[in-house]
Amino acid sequence: METTKKNLREPIVCVLGHVDHGKTTLLDDIRGTTVAKKEAGGITQKIGATEIDKNTLETNIKNYFKNIQVTIPGLLFIDTPGHVAFANMRSMGGALADIAILVIDVNEGLKPQTIESIDVLKKYKTPFIIAANKIDMIPYFVSSKDTSFKETLSKQRKEYVDFLDEKIYKIINDLYVKGISSDRYDRITDFTKSFAIVPISAKLNIGVPDILMVLTGLAQRFLEEHIQFESKSTRGSVIEIKKEGSLGTTLDTILYQGVLHKGDKIALNTIAGPAVTKVKAIIATGKKGMVEKESIKSAAGIRILITDKLDVLSGTSIIAIKGGKTDAAFNELINESKPDIKLSENGI
Ligand code: GDP
């Protein structure tokens, strides 16, 4: 049993939060425009997502946290931040993301889109961590960059530590009012009872190792069932559709279950209702750029070329049809509804 239990796919991570609180900057850090890029290799820009492989994850975490054993195959970060994107990226009956990062500007605290994000995360029962961003803006900050929060904190004067505590306590209180019990991650003893707050500075690339460590720890402890690699059925969520002239229709897709093969029949939603088409080609990003693949294993960000000219519905699921049975897939697709939560336009 142990071996099947450890056959895991990468958890899919989405970043949410109020406008200007630092989502894009954090994703840039994760994408490796700073430190990680220099170390290169294990971070690959995928279609619609960024993958950090197991080795890179391990190296980044172990530089600062010795006792963490990485058992997940990596992490897949969705490139488009925001609660609207989060809510539009669905897997059957739930959110596509397995875990999320809620970014809060530590100096501003909870804002309308922070609250909308919390509501959306609660609705889809998605576990999340809180990144308390812009800790470099707190008075008495002693300069530091490209390192962990733990390391940065050890350099700070008492005045800074007190100010930081004050800001974090304010967030803890405001979250409590929203029904969320939280604490700074390094003060939590039971992660089933408290949401973890990781202080970071996305601008100075401080705290990313802590974020990776907490995400990995949570995924390994609480998401193992959820992120079991499943070969019985193959599913993905379409995040962008393009009509590329002679190429036909391309579907940028996050594959979250199973293995997709070139030539597979897939069911998806179109403007005219559920339809079946065939996978003409699978494009993925390899170490040397875009490559065509015969097959691809979840979780992955891929571009699918389909054989038919269809008006595919944005946000649709794709379900591989095995043994010619389309009815069950069509029923699922018909039931797939738009989120009934009202979101503001400016969700990014
Ligand atoms: P988003 O709207 O949530 O994606 O926010 P952005 O990542 O675009 O950041 C908004 C602004 O805040 C930009 O000018 C960033 O440079 C700045 N910013 C982001 N993170 C930090 C941080 O940690 N410290 C400081 N001082 N500024 C930050």
Tab-separated table of C-alpha atoms and ligand atoms in Angstrom:
chain	number	residue	atom	x	y	z
A	1	MET	CA	0.000	0.000	0.000
A	2	GLU	CA	2.833	2.313	0.911
A	3	THR	CA	4.085	2.574	-2.687
A	4	THR	CA	0.705	3.513	-4.126
A	5	LYS	CA	0.215	5.986	-1.314
A	6	LYS	CA	3.375	7.771	-2.346
A	7	ASN	CA	2.442	7.912	-6.013
A	8	LEU	CA	1.602	11.573	-5.851
A	9	ARG	CA	1.198	14.308	-8.416
A	10	GLU	CA	2.307	17.907	-7.917
A	11	PRO	CA	-0.123	19.952	-5.835
A	12	ILE	CA	-1.559	22.847	-7.861
A	13	VAL	CA	-1.098	26.219	-6.159
A	14	CYS	CA	-2.952	29.484	-6.859
A	15	VAL	CA	-2.130	32.978	-5.548
A	16	LEU	CA	-4.985	35.272	-4.428
A	17	GLY	CA	-5.368	38.602	-2.651
A	18	HIS	CA	-6.218	42.282	-2.951
A	19	VAL	CA	-4.924	44.372	-5.849
A	20	ASP	CA	-1.381	45.703	-5.308
A	21	HIS	CA	-0.738	43.495	-2.308
A	22	GLY	CA	2.038	41.713	-4.206
A	23	LYS	CA	0.659	38.625	-5.977
A	24	THR	CA	2.506	39.220	-9.241
A	25	THR	CA	5.761	40.048	-7.492
A	26	LEU	CA	5.546	36.872	-5.427
A	27	LEU	CA	4.881	34.810	-8.550
A	28	ASP	CA	7.914	36.480	-10.159
A	29	ASP	CA	10.034	35.367	-7.200
A	30	ILE	CA	8.690	31.854	-7.534
A	31	ARG	CA	9.230	31.899	-11.283
A	32	GLY	CA	12.828	32.494	-10.474
A	33	THR	CA	13.479	35.925	-11.903
A	34	THR	CA	15.791	36.459	-8.967
A	35	VAL	CA	17.664	33.831	-6.960
A	36	ALA	CA	16.120	30.723	-8.374
A	37	LYS	CA	17.044	31.696	-11.913
A	38	LYS	CA	20.710	31.774	-11.015
A	39	GLU	CA	20.404	28.276	-9.664
A	40	ALA	CA	18.433	27.384	-12.794
A	41	GLY	CA	17.455	23.995	-14.086
A	42	GLY	CA	14.670	22.793	-11.869
A	43	ILE	CA	12.255	25.617	-12.418
A	44	THR	CA	10.450	25.449	-15.711
A	45	GLN	CA	8.010	27.885	-17.126
A	46	LYS	CA	5.123	25.750	-18.275
A	47	ILE	CA	2.118	26.765	-20.292
A	48	GLY	CA	-0.056	28.646	-17.819
A	49	ALA	CA	1.907	27.472	-14.841
A	50	THR	CA	5.351	27.291	-13.288
A	51	GLU	CA	6.721	24.033	-12.024
A	52	ILE	CA	9.246	23.671	-9.250
A	53	ASP	CA	10.553	20.131	-9.354
A	54	LYS	CA	11.299	17.997	-6.312
A	55	ASN	CA	15.075	18.567	-6.286
A	56	THR	CA	14.799	22.330	-6.541
A	57	LEU	CA	12.119	22.357	-3.900
A	58	GLU	CA	14.335	20.279	-1.650
A	59	THR	CA	17.418	22.465	-2.215
A	60	ASN	CA	15.514	25.690	-1.634
A	61	ILE	CA	13.905	24.421	1.540
A	62	LYS	CA	16.898	22.561	2.970
A	63	ASN	CA	19.123	25.604	2.796
A	64	TYR	CA	17.059	26.943	5.666
A	65	PHE	CA	15.022	24.110	7.130
A	66	LYS	CA	17.076	20.994	7.707
A	67	ASN	CA	14.407	18.610	8.906
A	68	ILE	CA	12.003	18.670	6.001
A	69	GLN	CA	11.791	15.590	3.811
A	70	VAL	CA	10.188	16.315	0.439
A	71	THR	CA	7.950	13.473	-0.734
A	72	ILE	CA	5.809	15.333	-3.270
A	73	PRO	CA	7.130	15.436	-6.871
A	74	GLY	CA	7.132	19.251	-6.865
A	75	LEU	CA	4.706	22.155	-6.911
A	76	LEU	CA	2.785	23.591	-9.867
A	77	PHE	CA	1.988	27.313	-9.527
A	78	ILE	CA	-0.791	28.744	-11.689
A	79	ASP	CA	0.625	31.844	-13.422
A	80	THR	CA	-2.600	33.875	-13.371
A	81	PRO	CA	-3.232	35.255	-9.895
A	82	GLY	CA	-6.492	36.470	-8.381
A	83	HIS	CA	-9.723	35.089	-6.995
A	84	VAL	CA	-11.615	35.472	-10.290
A	85	ALA	CA	-9.076	33.263	-12.071
A	86	PHE	CA	-9.149	30.892	-9.104
A	87	ALA	CA	-12.936	30.593	-9.241
A	88	ASN	CA	-12.933	30.144	-13.018
A	89	MET	CA	-10.381	27.350	-12.928
A	90	ARG	CA	-12.428	24.378	-11.879
A	91	SER	CA	-11.956	20.725	-11.520
A	92	MET	CA	-15.031	18.576	-11.256
A	93	GLY	CA	-17.127	20.059	-8.477
A	94	GLY	CA	-14.301	22.016	-6.918
A	95	ALA	CA	-11.405	24.326	-7.451
A	96	LEU	CA	-8.530	23.386	-9.703
A	97	ALA	CA	-6.008	24.590	-7.124
A	98	ASP	CA	-5.307	22.119	-4.350
A	99	ILE	CA	-3.870	24.793	-2.089
A	100	ALA	CA	-3.623	28.580	-2.246
A	101	ILE	CA	-1.535	31.497	-1.051
A	102	LEU	CA	-3.533	34.494	0.153
A	103	VAL	CA	-1.312	37.569	-0.108
A	104	ILE	CA	-2.026	40.375	2.374
A	105	ASP	CA	-0.066	43.622	2.540
A	106	VAL	CA	1.031	43.553	6.171
A	107	ASN	CA	0.709	47.348	6.396
A	108	GLU	CA	-2.775	47.510	4.868
A	109	GLY	CA	-4.375	44.412	6.314
A	110	LEU	CA	-7.654	42.953	5.023
A	111	LYS	CA	-9.202	44.770	2.046
A	112	PRO	CA	-12.357	44.042	-0.011
A	113	GLN	CA	-10.676	41.618	-2.418
A	114	THR	CA	-8.914	39.888	0.499
A	115	ILE	CA	-12.347	39.193	1.929
A	116	GLU	CA	-13.720	38.066	-1.450
A	117	SER	CA	-10.719	35.769	-1.772
A	118	ILE	CA	-11.407	34.267	1.657
A	119	ASP	CA	-15.059	33.741	0.705
A	120	VAL	CA	-14.084	31.988	-2.523
A	121	LEU	CA	-11.506	29.802	-0.752
A	122	LYS	CA	-14.074	28.841	1.877
A	123	LYS	CA	-16.694	28.088	-0.776
A	124	TYR	CA	-14.376	25.626	-2.504
A	125	LYS	CA	-12.928	24.362	0.801
A	126	THR	CA	-9.436	25.048	-0.491
A	127	PRO	CA	-6.741	25.065	2.175
A	128	PHE	CA	-4.527	28.128	2.111
A	129	ILE	CA	-1.633	29.877	3.731
A	130	ILE	CA	-1.322	33.614	4.243
A	131	ALA	CA	1.670	35.532	2.939
A	132	ALA	CA	1.992	38.723	4.999
A	133	ASN	CA	3.819	40.776	2.378
A	134	LYS	CA	5.918	43.970	2.361
A	135	ILE	CA	7.630	43.355	5.672
A	136	ASP	CA	10.443	45.570	4.347
A	137	MET	CA	8.091	48.560	4.785
A	138	ILE	CA	7.875	48.122	8.542
A	139	PRO	CA	9.911	50.718	10.508
A	140	TYR	CA	13.473	49.831	11.608
A	141	PHE	CA	13.879	47.228	8.867
A	142	VAL	CA	17.498	46.120	8.613
A	143	SER	CA	18.194	45.394	4.989
A	144	SER	CA	18.146	41.802	3.817
A	145	LYS	CA	17.248	40.036	0.569
A	146	ASP	CA	17.091	36.702	-1.253
A	147	THR	CA	16.715	34.711	1.923
A	148	SER	CA	14.234	33.171	4.337
A	149	PHE	CA	12.031	35.050	6.780
A	150	LYS	CA	13.731	33.178	9.605
A	151	GLU	CA	17.154	34.442	8.524
A	152	THR	CA	15.863	38.002	7.983
A	153	LEU	CA	14.227	38.072	11.406
A	154	SER	CA	17.464	37.061	13.112
A	155	LYS	CA	19.068	40.292	11.814
A	156	GLN	CA	16.367	42.645	13.070
A	157	ARG	CA	16.355	44.919	16.101
A	158	LYS	CA	13.818	44.617	18.888
A	159	GLU	CA	11.921	47.705	17.642
A	160	TYR	CA	11.305	46.026	14.276
A	161	VAL	CA	10.292	42.728	15.847
A	162	ASP	CA	7.724	44.558	18.019
A	163	PHE	CA	6.303	46.483	15.058
A	164	LEU	CA	6.080	43.297	13.003
A	165	ASP	CA	4.293	41.514	15.839
A	166	GLU	CA	1.827	44.362	16.111
A	167	LYS	CA	0.998	44.191	12.383
A	168	ILE	CA	0.702	40.417	12.398
A	169	TYR	CA	-1.558	40.500	15.468
A	170	LYS	CA	-3.813	42.963	13.687
A	171	ILE	CA	-4.123	40.515	10.774
A	172	ILE	CA	-4.717	37.607	13.172
A	173	ASN	CA	-7.527	39.574	14.856
A	174	ASP	CA	-9.141	40.675	11.606
A	175	LEU	CA	-9.019	37.115	10.266
A	176	TYR	CA	-10.529	35.857	13.515
A	177	VAL	CA	-13.522	38.113	12.941
A	178	LYS	CA	-13.893	36.389	9.559
A	179	GLY	CA	-13.933	33.015	11.307
A	180	ILE	CA	-10.317	32.135	10.593
A	181	SER	CA	-7.946	31.141	13.322
A	182	SER	CA	-4.363	31.921	12.326
A	183	ASP	CA	-0.869	32.485	13.678
A	184	ARG	CA	2.648	33.131	12.471
A	185	TYR	CA	3.736	29.808	10.996
A	186	ASP	CA	6.738	29.403	13.310
A	187	ARG	CA	4.443	29.675	16.342
A	188	ILE	CA	1.923	27.060	15.243
A	189	THR	CA	1.985	23.678	16.935
A	190	ASP	CA	-1.131	22.208	15.336
A	191	PHE	CA	-1.577	23.044	11.645
A	192	THR	CA	-5.069	21.506	11.630
A	193	LYS	CA	-6.250	24.269	13.977
A	194	SER	CA	-4.533	27.406	12.659
A	195	PHE	CA	-3.905	28.915	9.270
A	196	ALA	CA	-0.225	29.707	8.791
A	197	ILE	CA	0.925	33.288	8.275
A	198	VAL	CA	4.294	33.564	6.536
A	199	PRO	CA	5.840	37.053	6.669
A	200	ILE	CA	7.525	37.875	3.359
A	201	SER	CA	8.869	40.648	1.190
A	202	ALA	CA	8.112	39.707	-2.387
A	203	LYS	CA	10.068	42.721	-3.595
A	204	LEU	CA	13.248	41.650	-1.814
A	205	ASN	CA	12.627	37.948	-2.295
A	206	ILE	CA	12.415	37.273	1.435
A	207	GLY	CA	10.371	34.375	2.738
A	208	VAL	CA	9.970	32.266	-0.409
A	209	PRO	CA	11.812	29.292	1.192
A	210	ASP	CA	9.445	29.570	4.166
A	211	ILE	CA	6.434	29.601	1.822
A	212	LEU	CA	7.727	26.567	-0.072
A	213	MET	CA	8.406	24.772	3.210
A	214	VAL	CA	4.944	25.448	4.661
A	215	LEU	CA	3.159	24.549	1.382
A	216	THR	CA	5.163	21.336	1.110
A	217	GLY	CA	4.596	20.436	4.763
A	218	LEU	CA	0.855	21.017	4.509
A	219	ALA	CA	0.509	19.170	1.208
A	220	GLN	CA	2.411	16.182	2.557
A	221	ARG	CA	0.545	16.047	5.822
A	222	PHE	CA	-2.979	16.846	4.741
A	223	LEU	CA	-3.361	16.543	0.972
A	224	GLU	CA	-1.926	13.099	0.250
A	225	GLU	CA	-5.309	11.570	-0.498
A	226	HIS	CA	-6.228	14.526	-2.651
A	227	ILE	CA	-3.070	14.502	-4.760
A	228	GLN	CA	-2.860	10.787	-5.427
A	229	PHE	CA	-1.759	10.242	-8.993
A	230	GLU	CA	-4.744	8.690	-10.735
A	231	SER	CA	-4.354	6.799	-13.966
A	232	LYS	CA	-7.965	5.591	-14.291
A	233	SER	CA	-9.291	8.807	-15.675
A	234	THR	CA	-7.677	11.758	-17.404
A	235	ARG	CA	-8.892	15.256	-16.736
A	236	GLY	CA	-7.843	18.817	-17.218
A	237	SER	CA	-9.114	22.343	-16.941
A	238	VAL	CA	-8.900	24.666	-19.944
A	239	ILE	CA	-7.558	28.080	-18.970
A	240	GLU	CA	-7.149	29.708	-22.376
A	241	ILE	CA	-8.467	29.058	-25.877
A	242	LYS	CA	-6.825	30.354	-29.029
A	243	LYS	CA	-7.780	30.050	-32.668
A	244	GLU	CA	-4.478	29.838	-34.503
A	245	GLY	CA	-5.414	29.996	-38.171
A	246	SER	CA	-4.192	26.892	-39.927
A	247	LEU	CA	-3.300	25.228	-36.621
A	248	GLY	CA	-6.957	25.219	-35.620
A	249	THR	CA	-8.031	25.545	-32.002
A	250	THR	CA	-5.490	25.315	-29.203
A	251	LEU	CA	-6.419	24.784	-25.579
A	252	ASP	CA	-4.046	25.841	-22.832
A	253	THR	CA	-4.869	23.333	-20.169
A	254	ILE	CA	-3.834	22.371	-16.681
A	255	LEU	CA	-3.889	18.588	-16.629
A	256	TYR	CA	-4.677	17.550	-13.073
A	257	GLN	CA	-5.444	13.858	-13.338
A	258	GLY	CA	-4.168	10.883	-15.308
A	259	VAL	CA	-2.122	10.723	-18.490
A	260	LEU	CA	-3.105	12.345	-21.779
A	261	HIS	CA	-1.974	10.786	-25.080
A	262	LYS	CA	-1.805	12.140	-28.579
A	263	GLY	CA	-4.842	10.727	-30.418
A	264	ASP	CA	-6.990	10.461	-27.270
A	265	LYS	CA	-10.660	11.313	-27.624
A	266	ILE	CA	-11.682	14.088	-25.252
A	267	ALA	CA	-15.062	15.455	-24.192
A	268	LEU	CA	-15.413	19.160	-23.481
A	269	ASN	CA	-17.989	21.926	-23.290
A	270	THR	CA	-18.627	24.095	-26.346
A	271	ILE	CA	-21.068	26.911	-26.963
A	272	ALA	CA	-23.369	24.296	-28.494
A	273	GLY	CA	-23.043	21.952	-25.506
A	274	PRO	CA	-20.769	18.988	-24.741
A	275	ALA	CA	-18.789	17.620	-27.692
A	276	VAL	CA	-16.102	15.067	-28.435
A	277	THR	CA	-12.924	15.810	-30.317
A	278	LYS	CA	-9.484	14.296	-30.693
A	279	VAL	CA	-6.072	15.382	-29.424
A	280	LYS	CA	-4.083	16.227	-32.562
A	281	ALA	CA	-0.966	17.273	-30.678
A	282	ILE	CA	0.263	17.942	-27.171
A	283	ILE	CA	2.691	20.810	-26.719
A	284	ALA	CA	4.608	21.152	-23.494
A	285	THR	CA	7.544	23.184	-22.296
A	286	GLY	CA	10.756	21.263	-21.943
A	287	LYS	CA	14.159	22.494	-20.831
A	288	LYS	CA	14.753	23.817	-24.350
A	289	GLY	CA	11.418	25.471	-25.018
A	290	MET	CA	8.227	24.151	-26.584
A	291	VAL	CA	8.226	20.486	-27.521
A	292	GLU	CA	5.650	18.100	-28.891
A	293	LYS	CA	4.853	15.151	-26.670
A	294	GLU	CA	3.352	11.734	-27.357
A	295	SER	CA	1.878	11.710	-23.854
A	296	ILE	CA	1.991	13.712	-20.659
A	297	LYS	CA	1.399	12.901	-17.014
A	298	SER	CA	-0.455	15.119	-14.538
A	299	ALA	CA	-0.001	17.605	-13.061
A	300	ALA	CA	1.144	19.700	-16.020
A	301	GLY	CA	0.503	22.874	-17.974
A	302	ILE	CA	0.090	21.952	-21.653
A	303	ARG	CA	-1.244	23.204	-24.964
A	304	ILE	CA	-3.609	20.833	-26.741
A	305	LEU	CA	-4.339	21.038	-30.465
A	306	ILE	CA	-7.687	19.524	-31.352
A	307	THR	CA	-8.829	18.035	-34.637
A	308	ASP	CA	-12.215	19.747	-34.865
A	309	LYS	CA	-13.242	23.344	-35.314
A	310	LEU	CA	-15.230	23.883	-32.141
A	311	ASP	CA	-16.306	26.935	-30.149
A	312	VAL	CA	-14.862	25.642	-26.917
A	313	LEU	CA	-16.157	27.234	-23.699
A	314	SER	CA	-13.518	28.941	-21.642
A	315	GLY	CA	-12.960	27.240	-18.317
A	316	THR	CA	-14.362	23.914	-19.496
A	317	SER	CA	-13.076	20.643	-18.175
A	318	ILE	CA	-11.689	18.112	-20.565
A	319	ILE	CA	-12.324	14.452	-19.913
A	320	ALA	CA	-10.572	11.723	-21.858
A	321	ILE	CA	-13.039	9.192	-23.202
A	322	LYS	CA	-12.005	5.616	-22.742
A	323	GLY	CA	-13.849	2.724	-24.345
A	324	GLY	CA	-16.180	4.975	-26.293
A	325	LYS	CA	-18.340	5.895	-23.288
A	326	THR	CA	-19.342	9.503	-23.658
A	327	ASP	CA	-22.585	9.631	-21.633
A	328	ALA	CA	-21.042	9.918	-18.177
A	329	ALA	CA	-18.574	12.546	-19.364
A	330	PHE	CA	-21.338	14.545	-21.052
A	331	ASN	CA	-23.442	14.460	-17.879
A	332	GLU	CA	-20.545	15.783	-15.860
A	333	LEU	CA	-19.932	18.519	-18.382
A	334	ILE	CA	-23.579	19.563	-18.382
A	335	ASN	CA	-23.497	19.809	-14.582
A	336	GLU	CA	-20.413	21.911	-14.644
A	337	SER	CA	-21.728	25.304	-13.675
A	338	LYS	CA	-20.214	28.737	-13.386
A	339	PRO	CA	-19.397	29.867	-9.857
A	340	ASP	CA	-22.452	31.410	-8.244
A	341	ILE	CA	-20.400	33.734	-6.127
A	342	LYS	CA	-20.489	37.376	-7.164
A	343	LEU	CA	-17.027	38.706	-7.904
A	344	SER	CA	-15.860	42.209	-8.607
A	345	GLU	CA	-14.521	42.828	-12.094
A	346	ASN	CA	-11.049	43.713	-11.002
A	347	GLY	CA	-10.071	40.391	-9.585
A	348	ILE	CA	-6.383	40.469	-10.374
B	1	GDP	P1	-0.654	42.551	-7.336
B	1	GDP	O1	-1.598	43.567	-7.872
B	1	GDP	O2	-1.198	41.912	-6.093
B	1	GDP	O3	-0.198	41.541	-8.335
B	1	GDP	O4	0.628	43.386	-6.806
B	1	GDP	P2	2.063	43.579	-7.494
B	1	GDP	O5	2.907	42.352	-7.344
B	1	GDP	O6	1.888	44.109	-8.860
B	1	GDP	O7	2.673	44.685	-6.534
B	1	GDP	C1	2.096	45.975	-6.417
B	1	GDP	C2	3.181	46.963	-6.045
B	1	GDP	O8	3.726	46.659	-4.775
B	1	GDP	C3	4.361	46.972	-7.020
B	1	GDP	O9	4.793	48.306	-7.168
B	1	GDP	C4	5.406	46.148	-6.306
B	1	GDP	O10	6.727	46.503	-6.640
B	1	GDP	C5	5.131	46.479	-4.859
B	1	GDP	N1	5.521	45.390	-3.969
B	1	GDP	C6	5.210	44.087	-4.079
B	1	GDP	N2	5.765	43.385	-3.067
B	1	GDP	C7	6.435	44.281	-2.311
B	1	GDP	C8	7.217	44.152	-1.109
B	1	GDP	O11	7.436	43.093	-0.556
B	1	GDP	N3	7.743	45.314	-0.620
B	1	GDP	C9	7.543	46.516	-1.194
B	1	GDP	N4	8.114	47.574	-0.621
B	1	GDP	N5	6.829	46.669	-2.317
B	1	GDP	C10	6.269	45.562	-2.871
